Amino acid sequence: MTPPRQNEAEVAVTSGAYYAKTVLGTGKSQTSYFIMKRCFDFTASAVGLILLAPLFLLLAIIIKLEDPRGPVFFSQIRVGKNEKPFRMYKFRSMVSNAEELLGQLLEKNEVEGAMFKMKDDPRVTRVGKLIRKTSIDELPQLLNVIKGEMSLVGPRPPLPREVDQYSEYDKLRLLVTPGCTGLWQVSGRSELTFKEMVELDLEYIQRKSFWMDLKILLRTVRVLLGSKDAF
């Protein structure tokens, strides 16, 4: 069951006690879970990077052919576990000056809350539309997983400007290592509101297990095959 949403004062008093047990854990089962999760993350990501090397090379060529002046990869500062910033990697799916153009588009945000989503974002390139639809643009994050900055499964890492708008309750989703995919992505993704995303992330944190991670990874395959929610 998802923990009930509380006001700011209640969160300040209860969040630490509630999540110390469900997130950090002190028993052998929690320790075993985190060890198993890290070993699986590292091994699967390393194997994935090796097997996907030909695809990475092909995408690099295609991205360069469409925009020779822009880089193949796009990196961006995100907020990870315990609000620690890190640099997250993606294949570039937008024009080179996308960040500069964002300010002109904020009023057209199609998602409520502290994040920006726009279905027909004019900054997205032709190649970008394809790799975003299949979530292939996210594959370089396997490097973040190997470095321990991300996990294969967990809440998506937000931007610093988004975290600036978080309530204390929203920040509870930052108590675990962020993931490449998660319960939110396989439960509606861009069709969900920000509040619904937070509730799903907290539900994952409360229910987390190795088998739940595997189920989420399997459900993510459908997104890789082309989900209408991927924008």
PDB file of C-alpha atoms in Angstrom:
ATOM      1  CA  MET A   1       0.000   0.000   0.000  1.00  0.00           C
ATOM      2  CA  THR A   2       1.278   3.454  -0.898  1.00  0.00           C
ATOM      3  CA  PRO A   3       1.912   5.657   2.183  1.00  0.00           C
ATOM      4  CA  PRO A   4      -0.688   8.431   2.513  1.00  0.00           C
ATOM      5  CA  ARG A   5       0.277  11.889   1.312  1.00  0.00           C
ATOM      6  CA  GLN A   6       0.901  14.204   4.269  1.00  0.00           C
ATOM      7  CA  ASN A   7       1.310  17.914   4.813  1.00  0.00           C
ATOM      8  CA  GLU A   8       4.772  19.467   5.206  1.00  0.00           C
ATOM      9  CA  ALA A   9       4.746  19.486   9.019  1.00  0.00           C
ATOM     10  CA  GLU A  10       3.763  15.819   9.271  1.00  0.00           C
ATOM     11  CA  VAL A  11       6.410  14.807   6.757  1.00  0.00           C
ATOM     12  CA  ALA A  12       9.160  16.568   8.682  1.00  0.00           C
ATOM     13  CA  VAL A  13       8.315  14.521  11.764  1.00  0.00           C
ATOM     14  CA  THR A  14       7.437  11.122  10.297  1.00  0.00           C
ATOM     15  CA  SER A  15       9.339  10.643   7.047  1.00  0.00           C
ATOM     16  CA  GLY A  16      12.657   9.736   8.662  1.00  0.00           C
ATOM     17  CA  ALA A  17      11.158   7.094  10.945  1.00  0.00           C
ATOM     18  CA  TYR A  18       8.882   5.651   8.252  1.00  0.00           C
ATOM     19  CA  TYR A  19      11.517   5.328   5.552  1.00  0.00           C
ATOM     20  CA  ALA A  20      14.451   4.356   7.774  1.00  0.00           C
ATOM     21  CA  LYS A  21      12.792   0.976   8.015  1.00  0.00           C
ATOM     22  CA  THR A  22      11.505   0.604   4.440  1.00  0.00           C
ATOM     23  CA  VAL A  23      14.379   2.226   2.526  1.00  0.00           C
ATOM     24  CA  LEU A  24      17.594   1.789   4.457  1.00  0.00           C
ATOM     25  CA  GLY A  25      16.706  -1.371   6.346  1.00  0.00           C
ATOM     26  CA  THR A  26      18.892  -3.103   8.882  1.00  0.00           C
ATOM     27  CA  GLY A  27      18.029  -6.775   8.460  1.00  0.00           C
ATOM     28  CA  LYS A  28      19.825  -9.469   6.471  1.00  0.00           C
ATOM     29  CA  SER A  29      17.114  -9.471   3.812  1.00  0.00           C
ATOM     30  CA  GLN A  30      17.708  -5.782   3.052  1.00  0.00           C
ATOM     31  CA  THR A  31      21.472  -6.262   2.948  1.00  0.00           C
ATOM     32  CA  SER A  32      21.110  -9.266   0.643  1.00  0.00           C
ATOM     33  CA  TYR A  33      18.780  -7.313  -1.617  1.00  0.00           C
ATOM     34  CA  PHE A  34      21.176  -4.390  -2.044  1.00  0.00           C
ATOM     35  CA  ILE A  35      24.154  -6.703  -2.684  1.00  0.00           C
ATOM     36  CA  MET A  36      22.183  -8.772  -5.213  1.00  0.00           C
ATOM     37  CA  LYS A  37      20.833  -5.639  -6.887  1.00  0.00           C
ATOM     38  CA  ARG A  38      24.287  -4.076  -7.259  1.00  0.00           C
ATOM     39  CA  CYS A  39      25.852  -7.270  -8.616  1.00  0.00           C
ATOM     40  CA  PHE A  40      23.035  -7.690 -11.136  1.00  0.00           C
ATOM     41  CA  ASP A  41      23.187  -4.006 -12.146  1.00  0.00           C
ATOM     42  CA  PHE A  42      26.931  -4.115 -12.785  1.00  0.00           C
ATOM     43  CA  THR A  43      26.959  -7.440 -14.633  1.00  0.00           C
ATOM     44  CA  ALA A  44      23.897  -6.754 -16.799  1.00  0.00           C
ATOM     45  CA  SER A  45      25.107  -3.251 -17.692  1.00  0.00           C
ATOM     46  CA  ALA A  46      28.620  -4.416 -18.606  1.00  0.00           C
ATOM     47  CA  VAL A  47      27.256  -7.204 -20.812  1.00  0.00           C
ATOM     48  CA  GLY A  48      24.714  -4.815 -22.299  1.00  0.00           C
ATOM     49  CA  LEU A  49      27.356  -2.256 -23.270  1.00  0.00           C
ATOM     50  CA  ILE A  50      29.411  -4.945 -24.999  1.00  0.00           C
ATOM     51  CA  LEU A  51      26.454  -6.415 -26.913  1.00  0.00           C
ATOM     52  CA  LEU A  52      25.082  -3.012 -27.851  1.00  0.00           C
ATOM     53  CA  ALA A  53      28.409  -1.629 -29.118  1.00  0.00           C
ATOM     54  CA  PRO A  54      27.432  -2.102 -32.822  1.00  0.00           C
ATOM     55  CA  LEU A  55      24.125  -0.297 -32.218  1.00  0.00           C
ATOM     56  CA  PHE A  56      25.950   2.535 -30.435  1.00  0.00           C
ATOM     57  CA  LEU A  57      28.264   2.933 -33.451  1.00  0.00           C
ATOM     58  CA  LEU A  58      25.339   2.950 -35.908  1.00  0.00           C
ATOM     59  CA  LEU A  59      23.457   5.549 -33.879  1.00  0.00           C
ATOM     60  CA  ALA A  60      26.558   7.723 -33.613  1.00  0.00           C
ATOM     61  CA  ILE A  61      26.864   7.749 -37.409  1.00  0.00           C
ATOM     62  CA  ILE A  62      23.159   8.532 -37.944  1.00  0.00           C
ATOM     63  CA  ILE A  63      23.137  11.339 -35.360  1.00  0.00           C
ATOM     64  CA  LYS A  64      26.228  12.894 -36.927  1.00  0.00           C
ATOM     65  CA  LEU A  65      24.782  12.645 -40.438  1.00  0.00           C
ATOM     66  CA  GLU A  66      21.710  14.624 -39.381  1.00  0.00           C
ATOM     67  CA  ASP A  67      23.647  17.233 -37.390  1.00  0.00           C
ATOM     68  CA  PRO A  68      27.422  17.090 -38.055  1.00  0.00           C
ATOM     69  CA  ARG A  69      28.164  20.020 -35.717  1.00  0.00           C
ATOM     70  CA  GLY A  70      26.419  18.580 -32.665  1.00  0.00           C
ATOM     71  CA  PRO A  71      27.798  15.900 -30.297  1.00  0.00           C
ATOM     72  CA  VAL A  72      26.636  12.275 -30.369  1.00  0.00           C
ATOM     73  CA  PHE A  73      26.032  12.144 -26.640  1.00  0.00           C
ATOM     74  CA  PHE A  74      24.170  14.535 -24.397  1.00  0.00           C
ATOM     75  CA  SER A  75      25.081  14.849 -20.726  1.00  0.00           C
ATOM     76  CA  GLN A  76      23.123  16.652 -18.052  1.00  0.00           C
ATOM     77  CA  ILE A  77      23.411  17.175 -14.303  1.00  0.00           C
ATOM     78  CA  ARG A  78      20.756  15.182 -12.453  1.00  0.00           C
ATOM     79  CA  VAL A  79      20.002  14.680  -8.768  1.00  0.00           C
ATOM     80  CA  GLY A  80      20.671  11.219  -7.395  1.00  0.00           C
ATOM     81  CA  LYS A  81      20.425   9.404  -4.084  1.00  0.00           C
ATOM     82  CA  ASN A  82      20.335  11.714  -1.050  1.00  0.00           C
ATOM     83  CA  GLU A  83      20.226  14.729  -3.407  1.00  0.00           C
ATOM     84  CA  LYS A  84      23.783  14.093  -4.663  1.00  0.00           C
ATOM     85  CA  PRO A  85      24.261  15.536  -8.190  1.00  0.00           C
ATOM     86  CA  PHE A  86      25.813  13.470 -10.982  1.00  0.00           C
ATOM     87  CA  ARG A  87      26.209  13.685 -14.764  1.00  0.00           C
ATOM     88  CA  MET A  88      23.734  11.497 -16.657  1.00  0.00           C
ATOM     89  CA  TYR A  89      24.337  10.385 -20.254  1.00  0.00           C
ATOM     90  CA  LYS A  90      22.012   9.997 -23.244  1.00  0.00           C
ATOM     91  CA  PHE A  91      22.201   9.859 -27.013  1.00  0.00           C
ATOM     92  CA  ARG A  92      21.469  13.379 -28.216  1.00  0.00           C
ATOM     93  CA  SER A  93      17.891  13.540 -29.467  1.00  0.00           C
ATOM     94  CA  MET A  94      17.475  17.326 -29.650  1.00  0.00           C
ATOM     95  CA  VAL A  95      19.076  20.246 -31.446  1.00  0.00           C
ATOM     96  CA  SER A  96      22.407  21.396 -30.060  1.00  0.00           C
ATOM     97  CA  ASN A  97      20.954  24.499 -28.356  1.00  0.00           C
ATOM     98  CA  ALA A  98      17.998  22.700 -26.745  1.00  0.00           C
ATOM     99  CA  GLU A  99      18.773  23.931 -23.232  1.00  0.00           C
ATOM    100  CA  GLU A 100      18.848  27.556 -24.377  1.00  0.00           C
ATOM    101  CA  LEU A 101      15.441  27.145 -26.079  1.00  0.00           C
ATOM    102  CA  LEU A 102      13.790  25.550 -23.039  1.00  0.00           C
ATOM    103  CA  GLY A 103      12.897  28.872 -21.440  1.00  0.00           C
ATOM    104  CA  GLN A 104      10.699  29.703 -24.434  1.00  0.00           C
ATOM    105  CA  LEU A 105       8.726  26.468 -24.024  1.00  0.00           C
ATOM    106  CA  LEU A 106       8.128  26.227 -20.264  1.00  0.00           C
ATOM    107  CA  GLU A 107       4.666  27.782 -20.568  1.00  0.00           C
ATOM    108  CA  LYS A 108       3.700  24.924 -22.916  1.00  0.00           C
ATOM    109  CA  ASN A 109       4.512  22.221 -20.357  1.00  0.00           C
ATOM    110  CA  GLU A 110       1.969  19.385 -20.635  1.00  0.00           C
ATOM    111  CA  VAL A 111       2.668  17.786 -17.241  1.00  0.00           C
ATOM    112  CA  GLU A 112       1.648  19.174 -13.870  1.00  0.00           C
ATOM    113  CA  GLY A 113       4.237  19.611 -11.148  1.00  0.00           C
ATOM    114  CA  ALA A 114       8.017  19.856 -11.019  1.00  0.00           C
ATOM    115  CA  MET A 115       8.968  18.433 -14.418  1.00  0.00           C
ATOM    116  CA  PHE A 116       8.730  19.416 -18.099  1.00  0.00           C
ATOM    117  CA  LYS A 117       7.150  17.260 -20.815  1.00  0.00           C
ATOM    118  CA  MET A 118       5.926  18.327 -24.255  1.00  0.00           C
ATOM    119  CA  LYS A 119       4.658  15.780 -26.776  1.00  0.00           C
ATOM    120  CA  ASP A 120       5.516  17.777 -29.895  1.00  0.00           C
ATOM    121  CA  ASP A 121       8.687  19.396 -28.605  1.00  0.00           C
ATOM    122  CA  PRO A 122      10.121  21.374 -31.563  1.00  0.00           C
ATOM    123  CA  ARG A 123      13.656  20.830 -30.265  1.00  0.00           C
ATOM    124  CA  VAL A 124      13.573  17.090 -31.030  1.00  0.00           C
ATOM    125  CA  THR A 125      15.373  16.007 -34.206  1.00  0.00           C
ATOM    126  CA  ARG A 126      14.087  13.462 -36.731  1.00  0.00           C
ATOM    127  CA  VAL A 127      16.451  10.810 -35.394  1.00  0.00           C
ATOM    128  CA  GLY A 128      15.551  11.933 -31.889  1.00  0.00           C
ATOM    129  CA  LYS A 129      11.853  11.180 -32.431  1.00  0.00           C
ATOM    130  CA  LEU A 130      12.679   7.571 -33.282  1.00  0.00           C
ATOM    131  CA  ILE A 131      15.148   6.884 -30.496  1.00  0.00           C
ATOM    132  CA  ARG A 132      12.883   8.595 -27.940  1.00  0.00           C
ATOM    133  CA  LYS A 133       9.871   6.556 -29.022  1.00  0.00           C
ATOM    134  CA  THR A 134      11.836   3.361 -28.414  1.00  0.00           C
ATOM    135  CA  SER A 135      13.785   4.791 -25.425  1.00  0.00           C
ATOM    136  CA  ILE A 136      17.041   3.900 -27.182  1.00  0.00           C
ATOM    137  CA  ASP A 137      18.329   7.358 -26.276  1.00  0.00           C
ATOM    138  CA  GLU A 138      18.512   6.180 -22.649  1.00  0.00           C
ATOM    139  CA  LEU A 139      20.941   3.292 -23.303  1.00  0.00           C
ATOM    140  CA  PRO A 140      24.154   5.255 -22.485  1.00  0.00           C
ATOM    141  CA  GLN A 141      22.890   5.384 -18.897  1.00  0.00           C
ATOM    142  CA  LEU A 142      24.251   1.847 -18.575  1.00  0.00           C
ATOM    143  CA  LEU A 143      27.550   3.647 -17.973  1.00  0.00           C
ATOM    144  CA  ASN A 144      25.952   5.525 -15.067  1.00  0.00           C
ATOM    145  CA  VAL A 145      24.808   2.164 -13.685  1.00  0.00           C
ATOM    146  CA  ILE A 146      28.313   0.709 -13.854  1.00  0.00           C
ATOM    147  CA  LYS A 147      29.638   3.780 -12.020  1.00  0.00           C
ATOM    148  CA  GLY A 148      27.058   3.223  -9.275  1.00  0.00           C
ATOM    149  CA  GLU A 149      25.305   6.537  -9.885  1.00  0.00           C
ATOM    150  CA  MET A 150      22.180   4.801 -11.132  1.00  0.00           C
ATOM    151  CA  SER A 151      20.507   1.399 -10.940  1.00  0.00           C
ATOM    152  CA  LEU A 152      18.657  -0.445 -13.689  1.00  0.00           C
ATOM    153  CA  VAL A 153      15.431   0.002 -11.696  1.00  0.00           C
ATOM    154  CA  GLY A 154      14.488   2.935  -9.473  1.00  0.00           C
ATOM    155  CA  PRO A 155      12.915   6.399  -9.521  1.00  0.00           C
ATOM    156  CA  ARG A 156      14.010   8.542 -12.457  1.00  0.00           C
ATOM    157  CA  PRO A 157      16.657  11.159 -11.516  1.00  0.00           C
ATOM    158  CA  PRO A 158      15.229  14.703 -11.634  1.00  0.00           C
ATOM    159  CA  LEU A 159      16.870  17.936 -12.739  1.00  0.00           C
ATOM    160  CA  PRO A 160      18.159  20.346 -10.062  1.00  0.00           C
ATOM    161  CA  ARG A 161      15.582  22.962 -11.108  1.00  0.00           C
ATOM    162  CA  GLU A 162      12.850  20.377 -10.584  1.00  0.00           C
ATOM    163  CA  VAL A 163      14.119  19.441  -7.116  1.00  0.00           C
ATOM    164  CA  ASP A 164      14.060  23.137  -6.206  1.00  0.00           C
ATOM    165  CA  GLN A 165      10.257  22.889  -6.521  1.00  0.00           C
ATOM    166  CA  TYR A 166       9.957  19.663  -4.480  1.00  0.00           C
ATOM    167  CA  SER A 167       8.142  19.522  -1.167  1.00  0.00           C
ATOM    168  CA  GLU A 168       9.707  17.533   1.673  1.00  0.00           C
ATOM    169  CA  TYR A 169       7.327  14.720   0.778  1.00  0.00           C
ATOM    170  CA  ASP A 170       8.435  14.728  -2.872  1.00  0.00           C
ATOM    171  CA  LYS A 171      12.075  14.498  -1.770  1.00  0.00           C
ATOM    172  CA  LEU A 172      11.424  11.074  -0.247  1.00  0.00           C
ATOM    173  CA  ARG A 173      11.817   9.637  -3.756  1.00  0.00           C
ATOM    174  CA  LEU A 174      15.471  10.735  -3.599  1.00  0.00           C
ATOM    175  CA  LEU A 175      16.300   8.378  -0.717  1.00  0.00           C
ATOM    176  CA  VAL A 176      17.249   5.531  -3.070  1.00  0.00           C
ATOM    177  CA  THR A 177      19.528   5.189  -6.106  1.00  0.00           C
ATOM    178  CA  PRO A 178      17.736   6.462  -9.236  1.00  0.00           C
ATOM    179  CA  GLY A 179      17.044   4.060 -12.077  1.00  0.00           C
ATOM    180  CA  CYS A 180      16.992   3.751 -15.868  1.00  0.00           C
ATOM    181  CA  THR A 181      13.431   2.499 -15.594  1.00  0.00           C
ATOM    182  CA  GLY A 182      10.909   2.178 -12.799  1.00  0.00           C
ATOM    183  CA  LEU A 183       7.357   1.584 -11.700  1.00  0.00           C
ATOM    184  CA  TRP A 184       6.310   5.006 -13.027  1.00  0.00           C
ATOM    185  CA  GLN A 185       7.617   4.300 -16.546  1.00  0.00           C
ATOM    186  CA  VAL A 186       5.703   1.025 -16.863  1.00  0.00           C
ATOM    187  CA  SER A 187       2.488   2.401 -15.332  1.00  0.00           C
ATOM    188  CA  GLY A 188       1.595   5.157 -17.753  1.00  0.00           C
ATOM    189  CA  ARG A 189       4.712   7.285 -18.023  1.00  0.00           C
ATOM    190  CA  SER A 190       3.904  10.653 -19.625  1.00  0.00           C
ATOM    191  CA  GLU A 191       0.169  10.169 -19.165  1.00  0.00           C
ATOM    192  CA  LEU A 192       0.600  10.420 -15.385  1.00  0.00           C
ATOM    193  CA  THR A 193       0.752  13.591 -13.322  1.00  0.00           C
ATOM    194  CA  PHE A 194       3.763  14.523 -11.214  1.00  0.00           C
ATOM    195  CA  LYS A 195       1.896  13.607  -8.015  1.00  0.00           C
ATOM    196  CA  GLU A 196       1.051  10.172  -9.429  1.00  0.00           C
ATOM    197  CA  MET A 197       4.703   9.685 -10.361  1.00  0.00           C
ATOM    198  CA  VAL A 198       5.788  10.479  -6.797  1.00  0.00           C
ATOM    199  CA  GLU A 199       3.241   8.043  -5.327  1.00  0.00           C
ATOM    200  CA  LEU A 200       4.407   5.262  -7.669  1.00  0.00           C
ATOM    201  CA  ASP A 201       8.052   5.919  -6.769  1.00  0.00           C
ATOM    202  CA  LEU A 202       7.251   5.729  -3.059  1.00  0.00           C
ATOM    203  CA  GLU A 203       5.253   2.559  -3.633  1.00  0.00           C
ATOM    204  CA  TYR A 204       8.315   1.048  -5.321  1.00  0.00           C
ATOM    205  CA  ILE A 205      10.545   2.125  -2.427  1.00  0.00           C
ATOM    206  CA  GLN A 206       8.210   0.482   0.053  1.00  0.00           C
ATOM    207  CA  ARG A 207       7.737  -2.766  -1.910  1.00  0.00           C
ATOM    208  CA  LYS A 208      11.178  -3.066  -3.489  1.00  0.00           C
ATOM    209  CA  SER A 209      12.596  -6.543  -4.018  1.00  0.00           C
ATOM    210  CA  PHE A 210      14.831  -8.276  -6.547  1.00  0.00           C
ATOM    211  CA  TRP A 211      11.842 -10.030  -8.116  1.00  0.00           C
ATOM    212  CA  MET A 212       9.936  -6.762  -8.415  1.00  0.00           C
ATOM    213  CA  ASP A 213      12.955  -5.280 -10.211  1.00  0.00           C
ATOM    214  CA  LEU A 214      12.933  -8.172 -12.687  1.00  0.00           C
ATOM    215  CA  LYS A 215       9.207  -7.729 -13.350  1.00  0.00           C
ATOM    216  CA  ILE A 216       9.693  -4.020 -14.028  1.00  0.00           C
ATOM    217  CA  LEU A 217      12.576  -4.759 -16.409  1.00  0.00           C
ATOM    218  CA  LEU A 218      10.426  -7.234 -18.341  1.00  0.00           C
ATOM    219  CA  ARG A 219       7.563  -4.743 -18.552  1.00  0.00           C
ATOM    220  CA  THR A 220      10.027  -2.133 -19.801  1.00  0.00           C
ATOM    221  CA  VAL A 221      10.654  -4.242 -22.903  1.00  0.00           C
ATOM    222  CA  ARG A 222       7.288  -3.073 -24.199  1.00  0.00           C
ATOM    223  CA  VAL A 223       8.489   0.527 -23.985  1.00  0.00           C
ATOM    224  CA  LEU A 224      11.664  -0.358 -25.885  1.00  0.00           C
ATOM    225  CA  LEU A 225       9.461  -1.798 -28.614  1.00  0.00           C
ATOM    226  CA  GLY A 226       7.734   1.553 -28.970  1.00  0.00           C
ATOM    227  CA  SER A 227       5.374   2.930 -26.365  1.00  0.00           C
ATOM    228  CA  LYS A 228       3.013   5.790 -27.215  1.00  0.00           C
ATOM    229  CA  ASP A 229       3.845   7.237 -23.781  1.00  0.00           C
ATOM    230  CA  ALA A 230       7.521   7.760 -24.566  1.00  0.00           C
ATOM    231  CA  PHE A 231       7.981  11.486 -25.074  1.00  0.00           C
TER     232      PHE A 231
END
